[in-house]
Amino acid sequence: MTRELLNTLFVLTENAVVKLEGEALAIHIEDEAKRTVPLHHLGSVMLFGTAHISGPALSRCAKDGRAVNFMDFAGRFQARVEGPESGNILLRLAQFAAYADPFRTASIARCVVAGKLRNQRQNLMRAARDTKKDEDKTYLQAATDAIARLVPMLPEQSDIESIRGIEGQAASLYFEVFDRMLTVPPSEFAFTVRTRRPPRDRVNALLSFLYALLTTDCTAACEGVGLDPQLGYLHVPRPGRPSLALDLMEEFRPVLAERLALTLINRRQLKVEHFDDFEGGAVLLNEVGRKIVLSAYQERKKEEIEHPFLKDKAPLGLLPHLQARLLARHLRGDLDHYPPFLSAP
């Protein structure tokens, strides 16, 4: 599978080879050219898993200042090859300049939170449509309406703490009814409140594991485009903390983590025996459980959707990379605002 999105060539097919042919890059699969992309269309190349690039093609990309990024099968960043001149320093300067400007910091944070709230509401509305219990429907609809009332408040917020406050209110409303989106007995998967370090029940253990996977993907997306994953806008920068990756993942939590968690539980793909209880109250996925979740997560990332802003189809696994590039475009001044990913109803 190959995709050309946002002037980037994404090569996901195993053992595919990118070769230089005149003024174009040709993607060969089993010694047959499957697609040719003119070089002047491309700003960068992303190779996943065993996909690789020929020496002449790599040299030409380096000469032109076109970055070639290598990711593993899971989408984790491995390495980047660039020529002697790189635009990444200019992008990072723009990233730091935006952080130093309270107005721009608040603008990006508002967009991130708006995307997250919209996607949380989509999960709640879907669950309200599907549930057969009137009481659950009432509570889910009430939470949906309450979060909807928070969205118009975002444009009025000019400081980052107020924006974080709205995000926190929405998260509280969302997780207060999260258990009503579960269809299995509470004796198997009970949920009352979000707990992190450590997770105190099976639902929290699953969410924490999925969030960790998503953080890794979003960190790789930042690194792949040349952004500093540690300098965020919504999340406070701290040593060793990928704050920008955490910003980026907010809009994906409901889409790639929470929706998958609900599916795995409600379809009974995960069971009680896939979790271990530890002294002190911690609950974690065991080895078998982790394998089930990892497999489901990778399959989920293969599902294709139409990107609402780009109006083009892409696998869910590429969304963090696409959003990182849209953020980079905004930071460079090519987009007036950062367009968050909004899931379909």
Coordinates of C-alpha atoms in Angstrom, one line a residue:
M1 CA 0.0 0.0 0.0
T2 CA 1.3 3.5 -0.9
R3 CA -0.3 6.9 -0.2
E4 CA 0.6 10.3 -1.4
L5 CA -0.8 12.8 1.1
L6 CA 0.3 16.3 2.1
N7 CA 3.3 16.1 -0.3
T8 CA 4.5 13.0 1.5
L9 CA 4.9 9.5 0.0
F10 CA 3.9 6.9 2.6
V11 CA 5.1 3.3 1.7
L12 CA 3.5 0.7 3.9
T13 CA 3.8 -2.5 1.8
E14 CA 6.3 -5.1 3.1
N15 CA 9.5 -5.3 1.1
A16 CA 8.5 -2.6 -1.3
V17 CA 11.5 -0.8 -2.9
V18 CA 11.5 2.9 -3.8
K19 CA 13.7 3.5 -6.9
L20 CA 14.8 6.6 -8.8
E21 CA 13.5 6.6 -12.4
G22 CA 14.4 9.9 -14.1
E23 CA 12.6 12.7 -12.3
A24 CA 10.3 10.4 -10.4
L25 CA 10.3 7.8 -7.6
A26 CA 8.9 4.4 -8.6
I27 CA 7.6 2.0 -6.0
H28 CA 8.5 -1.6 -6.9
I29 CA 6.7 -4.6 -5.4
E30 CA 8.2 -8.0 -6.3
D31 CA 10.3 -6.4 -9.1
E32 CA 7.3 -4.7 -10.7
A33 CA 6.7 -1.0 -10.7
K34 CA 3.3 -0.4 -9.1
R35 CA 3.3 3.4 -8.9
T36 CA 5.4 6.3 -10.0
V37 CA 5.4 9.7 -8.3
P38 CA 7.1 12.8 -9.8
L39 CA 9.8 14.1 -7.5
H40 CA 8.6 17.7 -7.7
H41 CA 5.3 16.6 -5.9
L42 CA 7.2 15.3 -2.9
G43 CA 8.5 17.0 0.2
S44 CA 9.4 13.8 2.1
V45 CA 9.2 10.0 2.1
M46 CA 8.0 7.7 4.9
L47 CA 9.0 4.0 4.8
F48 CA 7.3 1.5 7.2
G49 CA 8.6 -1.9 8.3
T50 CA 10.6 -3.6 5.6
A51 CA 9.9 -1.1 2.9
H52 CA 13.2 0.4 1.7
I53 CA 14.8 2.8 -0.8
S54 CA 17.6 2.4 -3.3
G55 CA 20.9 4.2 -3.0
P56 CA 20.4 6.5 -6.0
A57 CA 16.9 7.4 -4.8
L58 CA 18.2 8.1 -1.3
S59 CA 21.0 10.2 -2.7
R60 CA 18.7 12.2 -4.9
C61 CA 16.3 12.9 -2.0
A62 CA 19.1 14.0 0.2
K63 CA 20.5 16.3 -2.6
D64 CA 17.1 17.9 -3.0
G65 CA 16.5 18.4 0.7
R66 CA 13.8 15.8 0.8
A67 CA 13.7 13.9 4.1
V68 CA 13.5 10.1 4.1
N69 CA 12.0 8.7 7.3
F70 CA 12.3 5.1 8.5
M71 CA 9.6 3.7 10.8
D72 CA 9.1 0.2 12.2
F73 CA 6.1 -2.0 11.6
A74 CA 4.3 -0.4 14.6
G75 CA 4.9 3.1 13.2
R76 CA 7.7 3.9 15.7
F77 CA 10.3 6.4 14.5
Q78 CA 13.6 4.7 13.7
A79 CA 15.8 7.2 11.7
R80 CA 15.7 10.1 9.3
V81 CA 18.1 10.8 6.4
E82 CA 18.5 14.3 5.1
G83 CA 21.0 16.3 3.1
P84 CA 23.3 18.9 4.3
E85 CA 20.6 21.6 4.3
S86 CA 17.4 20.9 6.3
G87 CA 14.3 23.0 6.8
N88 CA 13.7 21.3 10.2
I89 CA 15.5 24.1 12.1
L90 CA 13.1 26.6 10.6
L91 CA 10.2 24.5 11.5
R92 CA 11.4 24.1 15.1
L93 CA 12.1 27.8 15.3
A94 CA 8.5 28.4 14.3
Q95 CA 7.3 25.8 16.8
F96 CA 9.2 27.6 19.6
A97 CA 8.1 31.0 18.4
A98 CA 4.4 29.9 18.6
Y99 CA 5.0 28.6 22.1
A100 CA 6.5 32.0 23.2
D101 CA 3.3 33.7 21.9
P102 CA 0.4 33.2 24.4
F103 CA -2.1 34.0 21.7
R104 CA -0.8 31.3 19.3
T105 CA -0.4 28.8 22.1
A106 CA -4.0 29.3 23.2
S107 CA -5.2 29.1 19.6
I108 CA -3.5 25.7 19.0
A109 CA -4.7 24.4 22.3
R110 CA -8.3 25.5 21.6
C111 CA -8.3 23.6 18.3
V112 CA -6.9 20.4 20.0
V113 CA -9.5 20.5 22.7
A114 CA -12.3 21.2 20.3
G115 CA -11.3 18.1 18.3
K116 CA -11.2 16.0 21.4
L117 CA -14.6 17.2 22.7
R118 CA -16.2 16.5 19.3
N119 CA -14.8 13.0 19.1
Q120 CA -15.8 12.2 22.7
R121 CA -19.4 13.3 21.8
Q122 CA -19.3 11.0 18.8
N123 CA -18.5 8.0 21.0
L124 CA -21.3 9.0 23.5
M125 CA -23.9 9.5 20.7
R126 CA -23.0 6.2 19.1
A127 CA -23.4 4.4 22.4
A128 CA -26.7 6.2 23.1
R129 CA -28.0 5.0 19.7
D130 CA -26.9 1.4 20.3
T131 CA -27.9 0.8 23.9
K132 CA -31.2 -1.0 24.7
K133 CA -31.4 0.4 28.2
D134 CA -33.5 3.6 28.6
E135 CA -31.6 4.7 31.7
D136 CA -28.2 4.4 29.9
K137 CA -29.5 6.3 26.9
T138 CA -30.7 9.1 29.2
Y139 CA -27.4 9.4 31.0
L140 CA -25.3 9.2 27.7
Q141 CA -27.5 11.8 26.0
A142 CA -27.2 14.1 29.0
A143 CA -23.4 13.9 29.0
T144 CA -23.4 14.5 25.2
D145 CA -25.4 17.6 25.7
A146 CA -23.3 18.8 28.5
I147 CA -20.1 18.5 26.5
A148 CA -21.8 20.2 23.6
R149 CA -22.4 23.2 25.8
L150 CA -18.7 23.4 26.6
V151 CA -17.6 23.7 23.0
P152 CA -18.9 27.2 22.3
M153 CA -17.0 28.4 25.4
L154 CA -13.7 27.5 23.9
P155 CA -13.4 30.5 21.5
E156 CA -13.9 32.8 24.5
Q157 CA -10.9 31.4 26.4
S158 CA -7.6 33.4 25.9
D159 CA -5.4 31.7 28.5
I160 CA -4.2 28.2 28.5
E161 CA -5.4 27.3 32.0
S162 CA -9.0 28.1 31.1
I163 CA -8.7 25.9 28.0
R164 CA -7.3 23.1 30.2
G165 CA -10.2 23.6 32.6
I166 CA -12.8 23.1 29.8
E167 CA -10.9 19.9 28.7
G168 CA -11.0 18.7 32.3
Q169 CA -14.7 19.3 32.6
A170 CA -15.4 17.4 29.4
A171 CA -13.2 14.5 30.6
S172 CA -15.1 14.3 33.9
L173 CA -18.4 14.3 32.1
Y174 CA -17.2 11.7 29.6
F175 CA -15.8 9.2 32.1
E176 CA -18.7 9.6 34.5
V177 CA -20.8 7.7 32.0
F178 CA -18.1 5.6 30.4
D179 CA -19.3 2.5 32.2
R180 CA -22.7 2.9 30.5
M181 CA -21.0 2.3 27.2
L182 CA -20.0 -1.2 28.5
T183 CA -22.3 -4.1 27.8
V184 CA -20.6 -6.8 29.9
P185 CA -21.4 -7.4 33.6
P186 CA -19.7 -5.1 36.1
S187 CA -18.3 -8.1 37.9
E188 CA -16.1 -8.6 34.8
F189 CA -15.3 -5.0 33.8
A190 CA -16.3 -2.4 36.4
F191 CA -15.4 1.2 35.9
T192 CA -16.1 4.1 38.2
V193 CA -13.3 6.7 37.7
R194 CA -10.2 7.1 35.6
T195 CA -7.1 5.9 37.5
R196 CA -3.6 6.0 36.0
R197 CA -0.5 5.3 38.1
P198 CA -1.3 2.5 38.6
P199 CA -4.6 1.6 37.0
R200 CA -6.9 0.1 39.6
D201 CA -9.3 -1.9 37.4
R202 CA -9.3 -3.8 34.1
V203 CA -10.9 -1.0 32.1
N204 CA -8.2 1.4 33.3
A205 CA -5.5 -1.1 32.6
L206 CA -6.7 -1.4 29.0
L207 CA -7.0 2.3 28.5
S208 CA -3.5 3.0 29.9
F209 CA -2.0 0.4 27.6
L210 CA -3.8 1.8 24.6
Y211 CA -2.8 5.4 25.5
A212 CA 0.8 4.3 25.7
L213 CA 0.7 2.8 22.2
L214 CA -0.9 6.0 20.9
T215 CA 1.7 8.2 22.6
T216 CA 4.4 6.2 20.8
D217 CA 2.6 6.7 17.5
C218 CA 2.2 10.4 18.0
T219 CA 5.8 10.9 19.2
A220 CA 6.9 9.2 16.0
A221 CA 4.6 11.4 13.9
C222 CA 6.2 14.6 15.5
E223 CA 9.7 13.3 14.9
G224 CA 8.9 12.2 11.4
V225 CA 7.8 15.7 10.3
G226 CA 10.7 17.4 12.2
L227 CA 8.8 18.8 15.2
D228 CA 10.2 18.6 18.7
P229 CA 7.9 16.2 20.5
Q230 CA 8.8 17.6 23.9
L231 CA 7.5 21.2 23.3
G232 CA 3.7 21.2 23.5
Y233 CA 1.0 23.8 23.8
L234 CA -1.8 22.2 25.8
H235 CA 0.5 20.1 27.9
V236 CA 3.2 21.7 30.1
P237 CA 6.7 20.9 28.9
R238 CA 8.6 18.7 31.4
P239 CA 11.9 16.9 31.1
G240 CA 11.4 13.6 29.3
R241 CA 7.8 14.2 28.6
P242 CA 6.6 14.2 24.9
S243 CA 4.3 17.1 25.5
L244 CA 3.6 17.8 21.8
A245 CA 2.9 14.2 21.2
L246 CA 0.4 14.3 24.1
D247 CA -1.2 17.3 22.5
L248 CA -1.5 15.5 19.2
M249 CA -3.0 12.4 20.8
E250 CA -5.9 14.2 22.6
E251 CA -8.1 14.2 19.5
F252 CA -7.2 10.5 18.9
R253 CA -8.0 9.2 22.4
P254 CA -11.7 8.6 21.6
V255 CA -11.0 7.3 18.1
L256 CA -8.0 5.0 18.4
A257 CA -8.0 4.1 22.1
E258 CA -11.4 4.4 23.8
R259 CA -13.5 3.1 20.9
L260 CA -11.1 0.1 20.5
A261 CA -11.2 -0.5 24.3
L262 CA -15.1 -0.6 24.2
T263 CA -15.0 -3.0 21.2
L264 CA -12.5 -5.4 22.8
I265 CA -14.6 -5.6 26.0
N266 CA -18.1 -5.6 24.6
R267 CA -17.2 -8.3 22.0
R268 CA -15.5 -10.3 24.7
Q269 CA -12.2 -10.4 22.9
L270 CA -10.7 -9.5 26.2
K271 CA -11.7 -11.5 29.3
V272 CA -11.0 -11.5 33.0
E273 CA -8.1 -14.0 32.6
H274 CA -6.2 -11.6 30.4
F275 CA -5.5 -9.3 33.4
D276 CA -3.4 -9.8 36.5
D277 CA -4.0 -8.2 40.0
F278 CA -1.0 -7.1 42.0
E279 CA -0.5 -6.3 45.6
G280 CA -1.4 -2.7 46.4
G281 CA -4.3 -2.7 44.0
A282 CA -2.7 -2.4 40.6
V283 CA -4.2 -4.2 37.7
L284 CA -2.4 -4.8 34.4
L285 CA -2.8 -6.7 31.2
N286 CA -0.8 -10.0 31.2
E287 CA 1.2 -11.2 28.3
V288 CA -1.7 -12.9 26.5
G289 CA -3.8 -9.8 27.0
R290 CA -1.2 -7.5 25.6
K291 CA -0.8 -9.7 22.5
I292 CA -4.6 -9.5 21.9
V293 CA -4.6 -5.7 22.3
L294 CA -1.5 -5.2 20.1
S295 CA -3.0 -7.3 17.3
A296 CA -6.3 -5.5 17.5
Y297 CA -4.6 -2.1 17.6
Q298 CA -2.6 -2.9 14.5
E299 CA -5.7 -4.1 12.7
R300 CA -7.6 -1.0 13.7
K301 CA -4.8 1.2 12.2
K302 CA -5.3 -0.5 8.8
E303 CA -9.0 0.6 8.6
E304 CA -9.5 3.4 6.0
I305 CA -11.5 6.5 6.5
E306 CA -11.9 9.8 4.6
H307 CA -10.0 12.6 6.3
P308 CA -12.5 15.3 6.8
F309 CA -10.1 18.1 6.1
L310 CA -8.0 16.6 3.3
K311 CA -11.0 14.9 1.6
D312 CA -8.9 11.9 0.8
K313 CA -8.9 8.3 2.1
A314 CA -6.2 7.2 4.5
P315 CA -5.6 4.3 7.0
L316 CA -6.3 5.3 10.6
G317 CA -2.6 4.5 11.4
L318 CA -1.5 7.4 9.3
L319 CA -3.7 10.0 11.0
P320 CA -1.1 11.1 13.6
H321 CA 1.4 11.6 10.8
L322 CA -1.1 13.6 8.7
Q323 CA -2.1 15.7 11.7
A324 CA 1.5 16.4 12.6
R325 CA 2.1 17.7 9.0
L326 CA -1.0 19.9 9.2
L327 CA 0.3 21.3 12.5
A328 CA 3.7 21.9 10.8
R329 CA 1.9 23.8 8.0
H330 CA 0.1 25.9 10.5
L331 CA 3.3 26.7 12.4
R332 CA 5.0 27.7 9.1
G333 CA 2.0 30.1 8.3
D334 CA 0.5 28.0 5.4
L335 CA -2.7 27.4 7.4
D336 CA -4.5 30.1 9.4
H337 CA -5.4 27.6 12.1
Y338 CA -4.6 24.0 13.1
P339 CA -7.5 21.7 11.8
P340 CA -8.0 18.9 14.3
F341 CA -9.1 15.5 13.2
L342 CA -12.9 15.1 13.6
S343 CA -14.3 11.6 13.5
A344 CA -17.4 10.7 11.4
P345 CA -20.7 10.3 13.2

